[in-house]
mmCIF file of C-alpha atoms in Angstrom:
data_model
loop_
_atom_site.group_PDB
_atom_site.id
_atom_site.type_symbol
_atom_site.label_atom_id
_atom_site.label_comp_id
_atom_site.label_asym_id
_atom_site.label_seq_id
_atom_site.Cartn_x
_atom_site.Cartn_y
_atom_site.Cartn_z
ATOM 1 C CA MET A 73 -136.045 -96.802 -0.186
ATOM 2 C CA GLU A 74 -137.720 -95.021 2.797
ATOM 3 C CA ASN A 75 -141.047 -96.104 0.942
ATOM 4 C CA LEU A 76 -139.723 -99.585 1.091
ATOM 5 C CA ILE A 77 -138.974 -99.494 4.658
ATOM 6 C CA GLY A 78 -142.470 -97.729 5.373
ATOM 7 C CA ILE A 79 -143.960 -100.950 3.706
ATOM 8 C CA PHE A 80 -141.825 -103.098 5.738
ATOM 9 C CA VAL A 81 -142.623 -101.721 9.068
ATOM 10 C CA GLN A 82 -146.063 -101.326 8.236
ATOM 11 C CA SER A 83 -146.753 -104.815 7.077
ATOM 12 C CA ILE A 84 -145.181 -106.455 10.100
ATOM 13 C CA PHE A 85 -146.719 -103.946 13.009
ATOM 14 C CA ILE A 86 -149.499 -102.035 11.964
ATOM 15 C CA ASN A 87 -151.492 -104.140 9.368
ATOM 16 C CA ASN A 88 -150.124 -107.374 11.173
ATOM 17 C CA MET A 89 -151.671 -110.336 9.386
ATOM 18 C CA ILE A 90 -152.857 -112.039 12.359
ATOM 19 C CA PHE A 91 -153.700 -109.264 14.643
ATOM 20 C CA ALA A 92 -155.475 -106.721 11.971
ATOM 21 C CA TYR A 93 -156.787 -109.157 9.741
ATOM 22 C CA PHE A 94 -157.240 -112.608 11.372
ATOM 23 C CA LEU A 95 -155.507 -114.234 8.544
ATOM 24 C CA GLY A 96 -153.833 -117.860 9.114
ATOM 25 C CA MET A 97 -155.794 -118.241 12.268
ATOM 26 C CA CYS A 98 -156.188 -121.664 11.512
ATOM 27 C CA SER A 99 -152.581 -122.871 11.908
ATOM 28 C CA PHE A 100 -152.168 -120.435 14.283
ATOM 29 C CA LEU A 101 -154.329 -122.035 16.655
ATOM 30 C CA ALA A 102 -153.463 -125.614 15.857
ATOM 31 C CA VAL A 103 -149.576 -125.582 15.763
ATOM 32 C CA SER A 104 -149.142 -122.866 18.586
ATOM 33 C CA LYS A 105 -148.637 -125.071 21.725
ATOM 34 C CA LYS A 106 -144.676 -125.142 21.282
ATOM 35 C CA VAL A 107 -142.353 -122.159 20.300
ATOM 36 C CA SER A 108 -140.348 -124.706 18.533
ATOM 37 C CA THR A 109 -142.572 -125.995 16.172
ATOM 38 C CA ALA A 110 -144.351 -122.417 15.985
ATOM 39 C CA LEU A 111 -140.912 -121.130 14.665
ATOM 40 C CA GLY A 112 -140.665 -123.816 12.231
ATOM 41 C CA LEU A 113 -143.967 -123.198 10.719
ATOM 42 C CA GLY A 114 -143.330 -119.506 10.334
ATOM 43 C CA ALA A 115 -140.083 -119.708 8.883
ATOM 44 C CA ALA A 116 -141.959 -121.619 6.302
ATOM 45 C CA VAL A 117 -144.649 -119.067 6.085
ATOM 46 C CA VAL A 118 -141.917 -116.086 5.407
ATOM 47 C CA PHE A 119 -140.061 -118.497 2.761
ATOM 48 C CA VAL A 120 -143.380 -119.123 0.906
ATOM 49 C CA LEU A 121 -144.466 -115.582 1.250
ATOM 50 C CA LEU A 122 -141.313 -114.075 -0.385
ATOM 51 C CA ILE A 123 -141.715 -116.311 -3.350
ATOM 52 C CA THR A 124 -145.506 -116.211 -3.665
ATOM 53 C CA VAL A 125 -146.296 -112.459 -3.475
ATOM 54 C CA PRO A 126 -143.819 -111.329 -6.102
ATOM 55 C CA VAL A 127 -144.638 -114.247 -8.679
ATOM 56 C CA ASN A 128 -148.407 -113.264 -8.439
ATOM 57 C CA TYR A 129 -147.797 -109.468 -8.531
ATOM 58 C CA LEU A 130 -145.702 -110.290 -12.146
ATOM 59 C CA ILE A 131 -148.803 -112.358 -12.663
ATOM 60 C CA ASN A 132 -151.059 -109.713 -12.142
ATOM 61 C CA LYS A 133 -149.443 -106.785 -13.622
ATOM 62 C CA TYR A 134 -148.727 -108.622 -17.021
ATOM 63 C CA LEU A 135 -151.666 -111.115 -17.594
ATOM 64 C CA LEU A 136 -154.417 -110.412 -15.375
ATOM 65 C CA GLN A 137 -155.236 -106.686 -14.890
ATOM 66 C CA ALA A 138 -157.410 -104.768 -16.952
ATOM 67 C CA GLY A 139 -155.051 -103.642 -20.098
ATOM 68 C CA ALA A 140 -152.335 -105.872 -18.869
ATOM 69 C CA LEU A 141 -152.137 -107.821 -22.044
ATOM 70 C CA SER A 142 -151.307 -104.932 -23.999
ATOM 71 C CA TRP A 143 -147.749 -105.907 -24.686
ATOM 72 C CA LEU A 144 -149.123 -108.515 -26.832
ATOM 73 C CA GLY A 145 -150.516 -105.704 -29.327
ATOM 74 C CA GLU A 146 -153.418 -103.208 -29.503
ATOM 75 C CA GLN A 147 -156.188 -105.052 -29.987
ATOM 76 C CA TYR A 148 -155.529 -106.847 -26.500
ATOM 77 C CA ASN A 149 -155.868 -103.031 -24.844
ATOM 78 C CA ASP A 150 -159.183 -104.116 -23.565
ATOM 79 C CA VAL A 151 -158.836 -107.460 -21.624
ATOM 80 C CA ASP A 152 -159.847 -107.918 -18.671
ATOM 81 C CA LEU A 153 -158.871 -111.235 -17.096
ATOM 82 C CA GLY A 154 -159.170 -109.974 -13.207
ATOM 83 C CA PHE A 155 -161.915 -112.469 -12.433
ATOM 84 C CA LEU A 156 -159.460 -115.124 -13.127
ATOM 85 C CA SER A 157 -157.263 -113.773 -10.205
ATOM 86 C CA PHE A 158 -158.496 -116.072 -6.934
ATOM 87 C CA ILE A 159 -157.927 -119.427 -9.368
ATOM 88 C CA ILE A 160 -154.753 -118.232 -10.922
ATOM 89 C CA PHE A 161 -153.211 -117.373 -7.577
ATOM 90 C CA ILE A 162 -154.134 -120.112 -5.546
ATOM 91 C CA ALA A 163 -152.832 -122.176 -8.178
ATOM 92 C CA VAL A 164 -149.552 -120.739 -8.061
ATOM 93 C CA ILE A 165 -149.420 -120.675 -4.273
ATOM 94 C CA ALA A 166 -150.206 -124.632 -4.539
ATOM 95 C CA TRP A 167 -147.434 -124.950 -7.221
ATOM 96 C CA ILE A 168 -144.593 -122.897 -5.454
ATOM 97 C CA VAL A 169 -145.449 -125.057 -2.216
ATOM 98 C CA GLN A 170 -144.982 -128.179 -3.488
ATOM 99 C CA VAL A 171 -141.778 -126.670 -5.366
ATOM 100 C CA VAL A 172 -140.501 -125.552 -2.167
ATOM 101 C CA GLU A 173 -141.543 -129.012 -0.276
ATOM 102 C CA MET A 174 -139.015 -130.986 -3.142
ATOM 103 C CA ILE A 175 -136.445 -128.377 -2.663
ATOM 104 C CA VAL A 176 -136.318 -128.486 1.091
ATOM 105 C CA GLU A 177 -136.373 -132.438 1.258
ATOM 106 C CA LYS A 178 -133.616 -132.971 -1.473
ATOM 107 C CA PHE A 179 -131.251 -130.517 0.173
ATOM 108 C CA THR A 180 -131.909 -130.234 3.680
ATOM 109 C CA PRO A 181 -133.605 -133.514 4.959
ATOM 110 C CA THR A 182 -133.493 -132.193 8.514
ATOM 111 C CA LEU A 183 -135.639 -129.179 8.262
ATOM 112 C CA TYR A 184 -137.857 -131.184 6.122
ATOM 113 C CA ASN A 185 -138.535 -133.502 9.144
ATOM 114 C CA GLN A 186 -138.915 -130.735 11.431
ATOM 115 C CA LEU A 187 -141.534 -129.209 9.276
ATOM 116 C CA GLY A 188 -143.290 -132.219 8.307
ATOM 117 C CA ILE A 189 -147.181 -131.874 7.619
ATOM 118 C CA PHE A 190 -146.834 -127.869 7.758
ATOM 119 C CA LEU A 191 -145.207 -127.641 4.709
ATOM 120 C CA PRO A 192 -148.407 -128.934 2.412
ATOM 121 C CA LEU A 193 -150.709 -127.074 4.663
ATOM 122 C CA ILE A 194 -149.178 -123.676 4.195
ATOM 123 C CA ALA A 195 -151.124 -124.146 0.735
ATOM 124 C CA VAL A 196 -154.263 -123.615 2.555
ATOM 125 C CA ASN A 197 -153.169 -120.909 4.798
ATOM 126 C CA CYS A 198 -155.256 -118.110 4.337
ATOM 127 C CA ALA A 199 -152.397 -115.700 5.265
ATOM 128 C CA VAL A 200 -150.391 -116.737 1.921
ATOM 129 C CA LEU A 201 -153.355 -116.138 -0.189
ATOM 130 C CA GLY A 202 -154.527 -113.014 1.934
ATOM 131 C CA ALA A 203 -150.919 -111.523 0.990
ATOM 132 C CA SER A 204 -151.587 -111.887 -2.696
ATOM 133 C CA LEU A 205 -155.056 -110.388 -2.850
ATOM 134 C CA PHE A 206 -154.025 -107.512 -0.412
ATOM 135 C CA MET A 207 -150.987 -106.941 -2.427
ATOM 136 C CA GLN A 208 -153.358 -106.965 -5.906
ATOM 137 C CA GLU A 209 -155.872 -104.521 -3.745
ATOM 138 C CA ARG A 210 -153.170 -101.991 -2.700
ATOM 139 C CA GLU A 211 -151.938 -101.833 -6.370
ATOM 140 C CA TYR A 212 -148.066 -101.375 -5.142
ATOM 141 C CA SER A 213 -146.054 -99.735 -7.887
ATOM 142 C CA THR A 214 -143.014 -101.964 -8.310
ATOM 143 C CA VAL A 215 -141.726 -105.765 -7.652
ATOM 144 C CA ALA A 216 -139.470 -104.452 -5.093
ATOM 145 C CA GLU A 217 -142.407 -103.249 -3.105
ATOM 146 C CA ALA A 218 -144.522 -106.231 -3.342
ATOM 147 C CA THR A 219 -141.511 -108.349 -2.721
ATOM 148 C CA VAL A 220 -141.101 -106.407 0.941
ATOM 149 C CA PHE A 221 -144.597 -106.476 1.588
ATOM 150 C CA GLY A 222 -144.615 -110.425 1.263
ATOM 151 C CA PHE A 223 -141.812 -110.629 3.249
ATOM 152 C CA GLY A 224 -142.784 -108.211 6.102
ATOM 153 C CA SER A 225 -146.257 -110.179 5.990
ATOM 154 C CA GLY A 226 -144.493 -113.251 6.763
ATOM 155 C CA ILE A 227 -142.277 -111.842 9.817
ATOM 156 C CA GLY A 228 -145.221 -110.121 11.055
ATOM 157 C CA TRP A 229 -146.833 -113.606 11.544
ATOM 158 C CA LEU A 230 -144.021 -115.349 12.506
ATOM 159 C CA LEU A 231 -143.751 -112.722 15.367
ATOM 160 C CA GLY A 232 -147.397 -113.577 16.249
ATOM 161 C CA ILE A 233 -147.140 -117.592 16.347
ATOM 162 C CA VAL A 234 -143.879 -117.282 18.172
ATOM 163 C CA GLY A 235 -145.128 -114.699 20.768
ATOM 164 C CA ILE A 236 -148.608 -116.753 21.396
ATOM 165 C CA ALA A 237 -146.795 -119.997 21.512
ATOM 166 C CA ALA A 238 -144.547 -118.648 24.210
ATOM 167 C CA ILE A 239 -147.348 -117.600 26.137
ATOM 168 C CA ARG A 240 -149.397 -120.759 25.708
ATOM 169 C CA GLU A 241 -146.437 -122.730 27.212
ATOM 170 C CA LYS A 242 -145.963 -120.676 30.347
ATOM 171 C CA MET A 243 -150.098 -120.691 30.659
ATOM 172 C CA ALA A 244 -149.737 -124.618 31.360
ATOM 173 C CA TYR A 245 -148.628 -123.451 34.844
ATOM 174 C CA SER A 246 -151.731 -120.972 35.566
ATOM 175 C CA LYS A 247 -155.272 -121.509 36.443
ATOM 176 C CA VAL A 248 -157.767 -121.080 33.849
ATOM 177 C CA PRO A 249 -161.620 -122.147 34.083
ATOM 178 C CA PRO A 250 -162.269 -125.317 32.804
ATOM 179 C CA ALA A 251 -164.592 -124.351 30.242
ATOM 180 C CA LEU A 252 -162.304 -121.442 28.961
ATOM 181 C CA LYS A 253 -159.112 -123.875 28.857
ATOM 182 C CA GLY A 254 -157.497 -124.519 25.625
ATOM 183 C CA LEU A 255 -159.196 -122.858 22.845
ATOM 184 C CA GLY A 256 -161.028 -120.010 24.552
ATOM 185 C CA ILE A 257 -157.815 -118.687 26.365
ATOM 186 C CA THR A 258 -155.876 -118.543 23.754
ATOM 187 C CA PHE A 259 -158.948 -116.496 21.801
ATOM 188 C CA ILE A 260 -158.744 -113.871 24.437
ATOM 189 C CA VAL A 261 -154.861 -113.819 24.721
ATOM 190 C CA THR A 262 -154.572 -113.479 20.985
ATOM 191 C CA GLY A 263 -157.187 -110.461 21.701
ATOM 192 C CA LEU A 264 -154.952 -108.845 24.295
ATOM 193 C CA MET A 265 -151.835 -109.232 21.910
ATOM 194 C CA ALA A 266 -153.982 -107.518 19.248
ATOM 195 C CA ILE A 267 -154.648 -104.602 21.440
ATOM 196 C CA ALA A 268 -150.702 -104.579 22.210
ATOM 197 C CA PHE A 269 -150.053 -104.737 18.610
ATOM 198 C CA MET A 270 -152.487 -101.654 17.786
ATOM 199 C CA SER A 271 -150.327 -99.534 19.939
ATOM 200 C CA PHE A 272 -147.646 -99.546 17.301
ATOM 201 C CA SER A 273 -149.969 -97.303 15.123
ATOM 202 C CA GLY A 274 -151.121 -94.910 17.505
ATOM 203 C CA ILE A 275 -154.830 -95.803 17.894
ATOM 204 C CA GLU A 276 -157.084 -94.900 14.968
ATOM 205 C CA ILE A 277 -160.539 -95.201 16.292
ATOM 206 C CA LYS A 278 -163.049 -94.683 12.874
ATOM 207 C CA ILE A 279 -166.622 -94.539 13.689
ATOM 208 C CA ASP A 280 -168.882 -93.309 10.984
ATOM 209 C CA MET B 464 -189.240 -144.395 0.463
ATOM 210 C CA SER B 465 -190.111 -141.306 -1.332
ATOM 211 C CA GLU B 466 -187.357 -138.779 -2.300
ATOM 212 C CA LYS B 467 -189.005 -136.262 -0.102
ATOM 213 C CA GLU B 468 -188.947 -138.328 3.103
ATOM 214 C CA SER B 469 -185.450 -139.967 2.628
ATOM 215 C CA LEU B 470 -184.457 -135.639 2.322
ATOM 216 C CA PHE B 471 -185.969 -135.254 5.923
ATOM 217 C CA SER B 472 -185.062 -138.393 7.544
ATOM 218 C CA GLU B 473 -183.933 -138.504 10.918
ATOM 219 C CA LYS B 474 -180.323 -139.148 9.810
ATOM 220 C CA ASN B 475 -180.168 -136.200 7.275
ATOM 221 C CA ILE B 476 -181.876 -133.576 9.975
ATOM 222 C CA LYS B 477 -179.212 -134.276 12.471
ATOM 223 C CA LEU B 478 -176.411 -134.135 9.887
ATOM 224 C CA PHE B 479 -177.973 -130.562 9.322
ATOM 225 C CA THR B 480 -178.157 -129.587 13.205
ATOM 226 C CA ASP B 481 -174.857 -131.187 14.505
ATOM 227 C CA PRO B 482 -172.461 -128.457 13.468
ATOM 228 C CA PHE B 483 -174.822 -125.996 15.450
ATOM 229 C CA ASN B 484 -173.841 -127.837 18.753
ATOM 230 C CA ASN B 485 -171.523 -130.550 19.448
ATOM 231 C CA GLY B 486 -169.459 -130.420 15.996
ATOM 232 C CA ASN B 487 -169.656 -126.622 15.670
ATOM 233 C CA PRO B 488 -167.142 -125.853 13.041
ATOM 234 C CA ILE B 489 -165.975 -122.746 14.673
ATOM 235 C CA THR B 490 -166.138 -123.309 18.538
ATOM 236 C CA VAL B 491 -165.431 -127.179 18.672
ATOM 237 C CA LEU B 492 -163.358 -127.963 15.668
ATOM 238 C CA VAL B 493 -161.861 -124.569 15.405
ATOM 239 C CA LEU B 494 -161.992 -124.288 11.618
ATOM 240 C CA GLY B 495 -162.697 -121.253 9.341
ATOM 241 C CA ILE B 496 -161.468 -118.479 11.771
ATOM 242 C CA CYS B 497 -159.092 -117.134 9.272
ATOM 243 C CA SER B 498 -160.975 -115.275 6.806
ATOM 244 C CA ALA B 499 -164.124 -114.111 8.458
ATOM 245 C CA LEU B 500 -163.664 -112.223 11.679
ATOM 246 C CA ALA B 501 -162.743 -109.330 10.220
ATOM 247 C CA VAL B 502 -166.223 -108.817 8.456
ATOM 248 C CA THR B 503 -167.982 -108.749 11.725
ATOM 249 C CA VAL B 504 -167.828 -104.953 12.645
ATOM 250 C CA LYS B 505 -171.762 -104.090 11.015
ATOM 251 C CA LEU B 506 -174.184 -107.259 10.906
ATOM 252 C CA GLN B 507 -175.265 -107.064 7.090
ATOM 253 C CA PRO B 508 -171.604 -107.947 5.646
ATOM 254 C CA ALA B 509 -171.784 -110.834 8.434
ATOM 255 C CA ILE B 510 -174.840 -112.014 7.298
ATOM 256 C CA VAL B 511 -173.778 -111.743 3.213
ATOM 257 C CA MET B 512 -170.283 -113.602 4.453
ATOM 258 C CA GLY B 513 -172.403 -116.420 6.062
ATOM 259 C CA LEU B 514 -174.483 -117.114 3.260
ATOM 260 C CA SER B 515 -171.715 -116.985 0.725
ATOM 261 C CA VAL B 516 -169.832 -119.390 2.826
ATOM 262 C CA THR B 517 -173.028 -121.624 3.266
ATOM 263 C CA ILE B 518 -173.492 -121.761 -0.187
ATOM 264 C CA VAL B 519 -169.847 -122.378 -1.358
ATOM 265 C CA THR B 520 -169.450 -125.371 1.403
ATOM 266 C CA GLY B 521 -172.763 -126.938 0.413
ATOM 267 C CA PHE B 522 -172.314 -127.297 -3.454
ATOM 268 C CA ALA B 523 -168.247 -127.701 -2.955
ATOM 269 C CA SER B 524 -168.907 -131.008 -1.060
ATOM 270 C CA PHE B 525 -171.760 -131.908 -3.221
ATOM 271 C CA ILE B 526 -169.356 -131.654 -6.391
ATOM 272 C CA ILE B 527 -166.501 -133.109 -4.723
ATOM 273 C CA SER B 528 -169.024 -135.993 -3.597
ATOM 274 C CA LEU B 529 -170.052 -136.516 -7.254
ATOM 275 C CA LEU B 530 -166.573 -136.803 -8.169
ATOM 276 C CA ARG B 531 -164.922 -138.717 -5.155
ATOM 277 C CA ASN B 532 -164.491 -141.919 -7.364
ATOM 278 C CA THR B 533 -163.002 -140.409 -10.311
ATOM 279 C CA ILE B 534 -160.342 -137.741 -8.589
ATOM 280 C CA PRO B 535 -156.628 -139.622 -8.431
ATOM 281 C CA ASN B 536 -156.147 -139.157 -4.486
ATOM 282 C CA ARG B 537 -152.566 -137.610 -5.098
ATOM 283 C CA ILE B 538 -153.882 -134.858 -6.936
ATOM 284 C CA ARG B 539 -157.398 -134.381 -4.749
ATOM 285 C CA ILE B 540 -156.070 -131.369 -2.834
ATOM 286 C CA ILE B 541 -155.598 -129.197 -6.266
ATOM 287 C CA VAL B 542 -158.919 -130.603 -7.744
ATOM 288 C CA GLN B 543 -160.680 -129.368 -4.592
ATOM 289 C CA LEU B 544 -158.984 -126.074 -4.439
ATOM 290 C CA VAL B 545 -160.103 -125.543 -8.393
ATOM 291 C CA VAL B 546 -163.723 -126.332 -7.523
ATOM 292 C CA VAL B 547 -163.876 -124.141 -4.636
ATOM 293 C CA ALA B 548 -162.011 -121.435 -6.386
ATOM 294 C CA ALA B 549 -164.475 -121.696 -9.315
ATOM 295 C CA LEU B 550 -167.464 -121.713 -7.079
ATOM 296 C CA VAL B 551 -165.836 -118.514 -5.199
ATOM 297 C CA ILE B 552 -165.327 -116.811 -8.449
ATOM 298 C CA LEU B 553 -169.304 -117.011 -8.937
ATOM 299 C CA VAL B 554 -170.065 -115.819 -5.581
ATOM 300 C CA ASP B 555 -167.754 -112.948 -6.011
ATOM 301 C CA GLN B 556 -169.365 -111.839 -9.344
ATOM 302 C CA ILE B 557 -172.943 -112.311 -8.055
ATOM 303 C CA LEU B 558 -171.897 -110.042 -4.980
ATOM 304 C CA LYS B 559 -170.270 -107.466 -7.265
ATOM 305 C CA ALA B 560 -173.281 -107.423 -9.775
ATOM 306 C CA TYR B 561 -176.236 -107.144 -7.215
ATOM 307 C CA VAL B 562 -174.644 -106.032 -3.563
ATOM 308 C CA TYR B 563 -171.891 -103.779 -4.900
ATOM 309 C CA ASP B 564 -171.418 -101.594 -1.576
ATOM 310 C CA VAL B 565 -171.150 -104.941 0.564
ATOM 311 C CA SER B 566 -168.963 -106.450 -1.695
ATOM 312 C CA LYS B 567 -166.596 -103.416 -1.424
ATOM 313 C CA GLN B 568 -166.581 -103.650 2.445
ATOM 314 C CA LEU B 569 -165.943 -107.408 2.257
ATOM 315 C CA SER B 570 -163.038 -106.327 -0.074
ATOM 316 C CA VAL B 571 -160.241 -109.632 -0.103
ATOM 317 C CA PHE B 572 -162.227 -111.503 2.186
ATOM 318 C CA VAL B 573 -164.638 -112.871 -0.611
ATOM 319 C CA GLY B 574 -161.377 -114.599 -2.040
ATOM 320 C CA LEU B 575 -160.062 -115.621 1.260
ATOM 321 C CA ILE B 576 -163.446 -118.194 1.072
ATOM 322 C CA ILE B 577 -161.147 -120.264 -1.223
ATOM 323 C CA THR B 578 -158.673 -120.850 1.848
ATOM 324 C CA ASN B 579 -161.648 -121.055 4.585
ATOM 325 C CA CYS B 580 -160.698 -124.644 6.230
ATOM 326 C CA ILE B 581 -164.246 -125.280 6.873
ATOM 327 C CA ILE B 582 -164.832 -126.158 3.030
ATOM 328 C CA MET B 583 -161.542 -128.049 2.831
ATOM 329 C CA GLY B 584 -162.339 -129.845 5.897
ATOM 330 C CA ARG B 585 -165.795 -130.655 5.102
ATOM 331 C CA ILE B 586 -164.463 -131.980 1.885
ATOM 332 C CA GLU B 587 -161.677 -134.044 3.261
ATOM 333 C CA ALA B 588 -163.815 -135.241 6.465
ATOM 334 C CA PHE B 589 -167.163 -135.803 4.658
ATOM 335 C CA ALA B 590 -167.512 -135.650 1.270
ATOM 336 C CA LEU B 591 -164.891 -137.996 -0.278
ATOM 337 C CA GLY B 592 -166.259 -140.705 1.640
ATOM 338 C CA ASN B 593 -170.334 -140.048 1.383
ATOM 339 C CA LYS B 594 -173.297 -139.555 -1.470
ATOM 340 C CA PRO B 595 -173.737 -136.253 -2.935
ATOM 341 C CA LEU B 596 -176.957 -135.519 -0.991
ATOM 342 C CA PRO B 597 -175.968 -136.018 2.602
ATOM 343 C CA SER B 598 -172.629 -134.074 1.500
ATOM 344 C CA LEU B 599 -174.697 -131.177 0.520
ATOM 345 C CA ILE B 600 -176.570 -131.124 3.627
ATOM 346 C CA ASP B 601 -173.460 -131.262 5.614
ATOM 347 C CA GLY B 602 -171.734 -128.623 3.993
ATOM 348 C CA LEU B 603 -174.931 -126.437 4.406
ATOM 349 C CA GLY B 604 -175.483 -127.357 7.830
ATOM 350 C CA ASN B 605 -171.596 -126.508 8.727
ATOM 351 C CA GLY B 606 -172.035 -123.053 6.650
ATOM 352 C CA ALA B 607 -175.039 -122.137 8.566
ATOM 353 C CA ALA B 608 -173.440 -122.994 11.827
ATOM 354 C CA TYR B 609 -170.538 -120.894 10.830
ATOM 355 C CA GLY B 610 -172.881 -117.960 9.458
ATOM 356 C CA MET B 611 -174.489 -118.133 12.894
ATOM 357 C CA ILE B 612 -171.219 -117.429 14.930
ATOM 358 C CA LEU B 613 -170.717 -114.470 12.774
ATOM 359 C CA VAL B 614 -173.987 -113.059 13.258
ATOM 360 C CA ILE B 615 -173.749 -113.198 16.863
ATOM 361 C CA VAL B 616 -170.431 -111.472 17.132
ATOM 362 C CA ALA B 617 -171.255 -109.225 14.209
ATOM 363 C CA PHE B 618 -174.536 -108.360 16.557
ATOM 364 C CA CYS B 619 -172.201 -107.833 19.785
ATOM 365 C CA ARG B 620 -170.068 -105.532 17.690
ATOM 366 C CA GLU B 621 -172.538 -103.363 16.012
ATOM 367 C CA LEU B 622 -174.495 -102.833 19.029
ATOM 368 C CA LEU B 623 -171.627 -102.077 21.295
ATOM 369 C CA GLY B 624 -169.415 -100.438 19.004
ATOM 370 C CA SER B 625 -171.925 -98.078 16.726
ATOM 371 C CA GLY B 626 -175.205 -98.210 18.794
ATOM 372 C CA THR B 627 -177.032 -99.689 15.726
ATOM 373 C CA LEU B 628 -178.251 -103.014 14.077
ATOM 374 C CA PHE B 629 -178.498 -103.124 10.543
ATOM 375 C CA GLY B 630 -177.277 -99.471 9.995
ATOM 376 C CA ILE B 631 -180.544 -98.691 12.194
ATOM 377 C CA ARG B 632 -180.084 -96.755 14.777
ATOM 378 C CA ILE B 633 -180.923 -98.329 18.394
ATOM 379 C CA VAL B 634 -179.270 -96.389 21.117
ATOM 380 C CA PRO B 635 -181.307 -92.933 20.619
ATOM 381 C CA GLU B 636 -179.158 -90.059 19.743
ATOM 382 C CA SER B 637 -180.167 -88.123 23.151
ATOM 383 C CA PHE B 638 -178.256 -90.601 25.619
ATOM 384 C CA TYR B 639 -175.041 -89.940 24.168
ATOM 385 C CA VAL B 640 -172.682 -87.902 26.201
ATOM 386 C CA LYS B 641 -172.362 -85.272 23.326
ATOM 387 C CA ALA B 642 -175.903 -84.955 23.336
ATOM 388 C CA GLY B 643 -176.404 -84.135 26.880
ATOM 389 C CA GLY B 644 -176.856 -87.830 28.098
ATOM 390 C CA PHE B 645 -174.796 -90.207 29.961
ATOM 391 C CA TYR B 646 -174.246 -93.024 27.036
ATOM 392 C CA GLU B 647 -170.987 -93.476 25.088
ATOM 393 C CA ASN B 648 -170.072 -96.343 22.407
ATOM 394 C CA ASN B 649 -167.606 -98.733 23.305
ATOM 395 C CA GLY B 650 -164.608 -97.455 21.045
ATOM 396 C CA MET B 651 -162.792 -100.896 20.967
ATOM 397 C CA MET B 652 -165.848 -103.053 19.901
ATOM 398 C CA VAL B 653 -165.102 -101.739 16.168
ATOM 399 C CA LEU B 654 -161.609 -102.524 16.623
ATOM 400 C CA PRO B 655 -160.175 -105.770 15.403
ATOM 401 C CA PRO B 656 -159.054 -107.661 19.179
ATOM 402 C CA ALA B 657 -163.000 -107.236 20.278
ATOM 403 C CA ALA B 658 -163.877 -110.065 17.491
ATOM 404 C CA LEU B 659 -161.353 -112.516 19.069
ATOM 405 C CA ILE B 660 -162.284 -111.581 22.925
ATOM 406 C CA ILE B 661 -165.876 -111.916 22.067
ATOM 407 C CA LEU B 662 -165.450 -115.444 20.425
ATOM 408 C CA GLY B 663 -163.584 -116.738 23.270
ATOM 409 C CA VAL B 664 -166.443 -115.575 25.461
ATOM 410 C CA ILE B 665 -168.849 -117.259 23.178
ATOM 411 C CA ILE B 666 -166.574 -120.574 23.486
ATOM 412 C CA TRP B 667 -166.609 -120.042 26.938
ATOM 413 C CA VAL B 668 -170.671 -119.838 27.417
ATOM 414 C CA HIS B 669 -170.875 -122.868 24.985
ATOM 415 C CA ARG B 670 -168.626 -125.260 26.916
ATOM 416 C CA SER B 671 -170.273 -124.308 30.125
ATOM 417 C CA VAL B 672 -173.449 -125.302 28.842
ATOM 418 C CA ASN B 673 -172.422 -128.241 27.061
ATOM 419 C CA LYS B 674 -169.375 -129.804 29.271
ATOM 420 C CA LYS B 675 -168.642 -132.726 27.451
ATOM 421 C CA LEU B 676 -166.651 -130.070 25.359
ATOM 422 C CA ILE B 677 -164.062 -129.421 27.660
ATOM 423 C CA GLU B 678 -160.469 -129.658 26.889
ATOM 424 C CA LYS B 679 -158.630 -131.696 29.572
#
């Protein structure tokens, strides 16, 4: 249990998808002009991550890893389908996003209208594929750990996008040099936010 | 007109060079920032990443453009993803075979080329409506322009953060405080936030020079 809480806190604050790995930056920059839309997209990402990471975890564990197919019989012990993981993960993500879209459209049309174009775009959000790839690389030992990691990463991403959207709303009143307006200042503010997030880890500087 | 002339025609050259300035994928179109900034601590992985993205963007645009009349519109996204994913798997296997160290440093970011918005962006915006050859050139140009930004960021970060370029020492050891000198590496440069701030400054410089691009 402590382990799970550790993974949860770590994936939100220390290994934050946006501030530590720059994942999901495209939608992060494009959809962070208003807090309300940012909140909608963030919620959709949390939801998709919560489903895709454990599903991909199970696929990786029972189909793709070296020796994962041994449940089929002795002769499959040496099979390693690891090279297929990119294509399988992205297919699973695209499929789940499609299913989620249909479910949301059917049961909560208001939420569906609010999310609009964002839902299909999540399929190509790097944070979603990134979480699955990190899950594979870090070799979590149980499906619970993978689920918590996916959920935490989503919450971290939500926190980041809502934060930057709030700052951008306020920034409309400040005097920014014309050439820095819009994209430039957003990058610099994101950099400053990333520095703030780093204080959670107790700054580690590694110079080889 | 011979094959060679048409390849270097004015229009094709413009297709290749436009991404470097007015249509730069990173500083103007804001595409493809996701998967790449984490690989800019050192020059070598940044160059490998830039090359990989260039190759994948070029060939993905080429292949999709060849198939553009046979792909049903409704399922085009998934077809595009499959083509891109197949190309990325090839690149990943080649990197693992020939430059294993760099491939370890890039870790998940090779896989993330799949969701790099530049590739999908060029396919959607250009390859679906143009012939294969211009699509290939457009893809290569965008990939190369993207690589250029990566290299600039990596140059600043490696030089200021570690005092080296390509792992070769540029700032002499004797300058450092611990050897009795006056110099100290800027520790922030090797951390993630520096990449964002350098990119912000690059955009600032680019837009100060090219006033057309200033946002209203």
